[in-house]
JSON list of C-alpha atoms in Angstrom, two decimals:
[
{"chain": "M", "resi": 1262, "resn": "UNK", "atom": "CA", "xyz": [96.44, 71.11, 78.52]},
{"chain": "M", "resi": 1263, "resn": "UNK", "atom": "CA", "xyz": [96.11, 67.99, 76.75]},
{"chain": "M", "resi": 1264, "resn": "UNK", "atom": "CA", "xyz": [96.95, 69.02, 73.34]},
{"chain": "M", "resi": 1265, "resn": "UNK", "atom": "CA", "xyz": [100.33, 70.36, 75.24]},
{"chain": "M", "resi": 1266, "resn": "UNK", "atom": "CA", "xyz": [100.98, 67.14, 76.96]},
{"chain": "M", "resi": 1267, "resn": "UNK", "atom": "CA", "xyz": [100.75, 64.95, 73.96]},
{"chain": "M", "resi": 1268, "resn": "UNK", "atom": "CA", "xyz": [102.97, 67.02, 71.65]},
{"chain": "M", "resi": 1269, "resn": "UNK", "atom": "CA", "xyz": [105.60, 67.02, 74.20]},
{"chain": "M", "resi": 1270, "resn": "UNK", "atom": "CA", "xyz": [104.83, 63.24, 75.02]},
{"chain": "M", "resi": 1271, "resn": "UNK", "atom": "CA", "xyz": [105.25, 62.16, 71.30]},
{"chain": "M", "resi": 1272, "resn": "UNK", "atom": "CA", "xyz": [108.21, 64.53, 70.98]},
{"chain": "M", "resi": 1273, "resn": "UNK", "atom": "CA", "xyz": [109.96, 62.73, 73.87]},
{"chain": "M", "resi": 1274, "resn": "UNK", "atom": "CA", "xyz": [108.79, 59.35, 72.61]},
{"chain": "M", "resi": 1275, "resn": "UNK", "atom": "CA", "xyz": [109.54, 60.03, 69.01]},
{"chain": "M", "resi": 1276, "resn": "UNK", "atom": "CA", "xyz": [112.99, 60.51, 70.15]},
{"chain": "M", "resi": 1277, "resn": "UNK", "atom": "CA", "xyz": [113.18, 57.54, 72.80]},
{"chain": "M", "resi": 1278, "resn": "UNK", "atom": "CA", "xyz": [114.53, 59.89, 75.30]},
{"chain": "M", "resi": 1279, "resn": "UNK", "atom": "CA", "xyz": [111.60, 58.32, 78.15]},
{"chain": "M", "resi": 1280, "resn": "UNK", "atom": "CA", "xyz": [114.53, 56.11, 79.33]},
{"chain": "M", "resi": 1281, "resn": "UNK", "atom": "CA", "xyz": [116.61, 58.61, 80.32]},
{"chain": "M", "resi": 1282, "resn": "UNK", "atom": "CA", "xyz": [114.29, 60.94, 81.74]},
{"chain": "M", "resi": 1283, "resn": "UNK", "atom": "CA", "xyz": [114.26, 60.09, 85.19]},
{"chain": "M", "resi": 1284, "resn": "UNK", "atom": "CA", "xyz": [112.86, 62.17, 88.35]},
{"chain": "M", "resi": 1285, "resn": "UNK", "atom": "CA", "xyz": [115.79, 63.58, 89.23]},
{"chain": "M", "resi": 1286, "resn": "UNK", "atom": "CA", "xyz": [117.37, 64.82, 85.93]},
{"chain": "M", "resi": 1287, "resn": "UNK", "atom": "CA", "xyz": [113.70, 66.06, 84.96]},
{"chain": "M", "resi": 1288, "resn": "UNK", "atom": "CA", "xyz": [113.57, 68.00, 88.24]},
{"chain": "M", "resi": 1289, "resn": "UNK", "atom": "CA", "xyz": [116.96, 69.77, 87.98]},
{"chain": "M", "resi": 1290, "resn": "UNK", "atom": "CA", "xyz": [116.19, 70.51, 84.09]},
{"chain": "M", "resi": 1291, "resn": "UNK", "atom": "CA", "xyz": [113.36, 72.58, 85.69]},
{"chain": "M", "resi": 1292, "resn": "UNK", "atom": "CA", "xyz": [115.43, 74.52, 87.90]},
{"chain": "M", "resi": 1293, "resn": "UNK", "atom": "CA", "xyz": [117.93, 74.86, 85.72]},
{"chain": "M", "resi": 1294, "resn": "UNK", "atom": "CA", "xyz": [115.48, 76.47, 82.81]},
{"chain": "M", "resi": 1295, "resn": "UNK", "atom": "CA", "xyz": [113.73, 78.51, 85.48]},
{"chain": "M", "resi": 1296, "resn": "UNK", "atom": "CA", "xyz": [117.74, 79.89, 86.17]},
{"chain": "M", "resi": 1297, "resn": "UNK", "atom": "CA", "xyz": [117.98, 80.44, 82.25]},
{"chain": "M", "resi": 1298, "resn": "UNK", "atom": "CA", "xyz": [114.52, 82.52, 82.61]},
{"chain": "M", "resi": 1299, "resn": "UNK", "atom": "CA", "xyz": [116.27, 84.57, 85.74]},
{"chain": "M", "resi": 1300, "resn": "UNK", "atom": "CA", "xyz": [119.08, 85.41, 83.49]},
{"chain": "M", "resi": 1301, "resn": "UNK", "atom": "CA", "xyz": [116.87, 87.69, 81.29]},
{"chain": "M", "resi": 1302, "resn": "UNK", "atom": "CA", "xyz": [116.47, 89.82, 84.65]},
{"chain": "M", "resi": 1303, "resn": "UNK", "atom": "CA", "xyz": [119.63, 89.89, 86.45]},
{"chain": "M", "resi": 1304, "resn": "UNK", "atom": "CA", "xyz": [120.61, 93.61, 86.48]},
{"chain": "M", "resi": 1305, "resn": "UNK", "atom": "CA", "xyz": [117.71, 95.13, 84.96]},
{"chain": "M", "resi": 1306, "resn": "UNK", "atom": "CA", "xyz": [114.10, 96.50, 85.45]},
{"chain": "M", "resi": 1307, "resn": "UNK", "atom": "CA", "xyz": [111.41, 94.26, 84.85]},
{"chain": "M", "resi": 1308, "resn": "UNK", "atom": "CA", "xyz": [110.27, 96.51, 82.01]},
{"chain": "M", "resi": 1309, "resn": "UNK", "atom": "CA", "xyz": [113.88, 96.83, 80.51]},
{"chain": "M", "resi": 1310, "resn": "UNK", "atom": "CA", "xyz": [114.33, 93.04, 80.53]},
{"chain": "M", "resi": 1311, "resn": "UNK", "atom": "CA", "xyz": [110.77, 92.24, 78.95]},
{"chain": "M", "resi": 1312, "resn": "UNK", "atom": "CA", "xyz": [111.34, 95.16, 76.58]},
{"chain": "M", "resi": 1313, "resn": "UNK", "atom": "CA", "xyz": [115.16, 93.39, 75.92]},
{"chain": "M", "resi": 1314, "resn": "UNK", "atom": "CA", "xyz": [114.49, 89.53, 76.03]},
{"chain": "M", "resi": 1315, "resn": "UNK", "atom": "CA", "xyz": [110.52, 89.07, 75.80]},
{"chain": "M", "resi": 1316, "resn": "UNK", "atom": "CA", "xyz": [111.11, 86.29, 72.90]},
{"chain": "M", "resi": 1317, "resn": "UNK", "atom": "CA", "xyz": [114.28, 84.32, 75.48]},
{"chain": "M", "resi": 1318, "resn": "UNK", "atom": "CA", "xyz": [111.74, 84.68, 77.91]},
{"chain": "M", "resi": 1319, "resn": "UNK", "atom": "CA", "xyz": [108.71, 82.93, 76.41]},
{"chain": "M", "resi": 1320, "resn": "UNK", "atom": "CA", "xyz": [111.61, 80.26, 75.07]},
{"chain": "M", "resi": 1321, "resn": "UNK", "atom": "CA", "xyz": [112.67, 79.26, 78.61]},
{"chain": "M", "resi": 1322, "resn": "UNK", "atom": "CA", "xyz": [109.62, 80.11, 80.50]},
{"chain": "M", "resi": 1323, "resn": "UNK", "atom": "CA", "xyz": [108.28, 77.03, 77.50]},
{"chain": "M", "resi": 1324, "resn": "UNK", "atom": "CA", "xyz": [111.07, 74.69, 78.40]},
{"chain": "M", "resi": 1325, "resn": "UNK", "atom": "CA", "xyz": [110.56, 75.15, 82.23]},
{"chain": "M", "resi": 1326, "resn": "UNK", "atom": "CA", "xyz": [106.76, 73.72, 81.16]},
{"chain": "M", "resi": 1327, "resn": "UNK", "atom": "CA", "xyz": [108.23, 71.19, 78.71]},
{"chain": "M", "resi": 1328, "resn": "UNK", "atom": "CA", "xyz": [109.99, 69.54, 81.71]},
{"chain": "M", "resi": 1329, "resn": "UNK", "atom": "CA", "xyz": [107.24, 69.98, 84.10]},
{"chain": "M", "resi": 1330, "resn": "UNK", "atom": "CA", "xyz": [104.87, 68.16, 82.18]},
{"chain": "M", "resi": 1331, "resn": "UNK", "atom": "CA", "xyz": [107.35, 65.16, 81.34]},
{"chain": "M", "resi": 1332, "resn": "UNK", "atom": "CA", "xyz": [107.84, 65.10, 85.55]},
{"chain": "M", "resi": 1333, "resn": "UNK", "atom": "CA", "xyz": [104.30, 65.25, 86.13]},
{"chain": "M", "resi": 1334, "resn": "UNK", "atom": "CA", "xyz": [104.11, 62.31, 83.26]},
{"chain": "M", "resi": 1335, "resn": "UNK", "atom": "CA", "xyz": [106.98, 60.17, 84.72]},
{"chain": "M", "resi": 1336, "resn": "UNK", "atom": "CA", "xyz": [104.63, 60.27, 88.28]},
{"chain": "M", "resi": 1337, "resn": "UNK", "atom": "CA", "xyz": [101.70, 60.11, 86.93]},
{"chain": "M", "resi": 1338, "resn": "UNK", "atom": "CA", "xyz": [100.28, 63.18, 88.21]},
{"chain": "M", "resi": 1339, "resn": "UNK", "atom": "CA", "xyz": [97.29, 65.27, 86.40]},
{"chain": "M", "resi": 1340, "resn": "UNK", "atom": "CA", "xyz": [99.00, 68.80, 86.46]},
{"chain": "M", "resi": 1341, "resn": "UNK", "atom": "CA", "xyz": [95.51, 70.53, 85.51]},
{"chain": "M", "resi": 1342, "resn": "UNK", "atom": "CA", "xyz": [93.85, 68.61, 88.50]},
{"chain": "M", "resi": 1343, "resn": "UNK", "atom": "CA", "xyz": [97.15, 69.53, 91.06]},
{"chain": "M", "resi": 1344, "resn": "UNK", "atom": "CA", "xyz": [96.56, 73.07, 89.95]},
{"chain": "M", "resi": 1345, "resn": "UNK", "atom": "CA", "xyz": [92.94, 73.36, 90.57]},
{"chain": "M", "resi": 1346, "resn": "UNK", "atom": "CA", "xyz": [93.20, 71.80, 93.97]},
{"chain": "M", "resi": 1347, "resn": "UNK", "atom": "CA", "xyz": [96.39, 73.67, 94.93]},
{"chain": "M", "resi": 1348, "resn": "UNK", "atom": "CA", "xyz": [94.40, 77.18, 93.95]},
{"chain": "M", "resi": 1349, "resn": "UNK", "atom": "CA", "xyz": [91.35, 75.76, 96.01]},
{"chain": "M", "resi": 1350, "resn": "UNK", "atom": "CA", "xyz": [93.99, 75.57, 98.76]},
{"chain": "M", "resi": 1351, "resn": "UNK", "atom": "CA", "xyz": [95.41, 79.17, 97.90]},
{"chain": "M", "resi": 1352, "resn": "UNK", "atom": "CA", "xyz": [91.70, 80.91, 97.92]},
{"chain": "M", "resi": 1353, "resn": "UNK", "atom": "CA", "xyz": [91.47, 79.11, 101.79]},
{"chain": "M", "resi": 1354, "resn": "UNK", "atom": "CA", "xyz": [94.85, 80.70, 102.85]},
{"chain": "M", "resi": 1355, "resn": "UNK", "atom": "CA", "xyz": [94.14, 83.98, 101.19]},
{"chain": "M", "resi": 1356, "resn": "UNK", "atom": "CA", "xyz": [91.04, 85.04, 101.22]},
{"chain": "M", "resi": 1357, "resn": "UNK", "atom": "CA", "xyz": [89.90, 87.96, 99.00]},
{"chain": "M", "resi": 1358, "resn": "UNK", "atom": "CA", "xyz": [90.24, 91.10, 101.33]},
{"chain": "M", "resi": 1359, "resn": "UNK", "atom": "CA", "xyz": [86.88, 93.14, 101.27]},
{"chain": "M", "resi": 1360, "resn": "UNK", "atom": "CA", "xyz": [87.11, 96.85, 101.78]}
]
């Protein structure tokens, strides 16, 4: 995760784009990627639109991370340490079903 973080860091900084990547415009980037990602989907079969759009897919499902991790930069949040605790949190409220 680190290696990921500081490409898209230095990217970002290379640029000077930090100023104008505030909370809010970082958070509706996401949703508006993840939108871009439902596209490949609408009106099809899961298989057809993989089988269609695998290569759009990896593209935006890469630019909804890009955004994520300049978010989780801009409030200084560890994503790999909010994802371990959140799935610690997950295992709680679902329990692996025996049987």
């Amino acid at each position: 995760m680190d290696k990921i973080r500081q490409t898209i860091l230095n990217f970002r900084d290379e640029r000077n784009w930090k100023p104008y990547h505030n909370e809010k415009d970082l958070a509706i980037s996401i949703s508006l990627e993840a939108n871009e990602l439902l596209e490949n989907f609408q009106w099809k079969s899961s298989e057809e639109a993989v089988g269609d759009s695998k290569q759009n897919i990896k593209e935006e499902m890469a630019d909804i991370l890009i955004y994520l991790v300049q978010l989780a930069d801009k409030l200084d949040i560890d994503l790999e340490e909010e994802v371990l605790e959140k799935m610690k949190k997950n295992a709680l409220k679902y329990p692996v079903q025996e049987g």
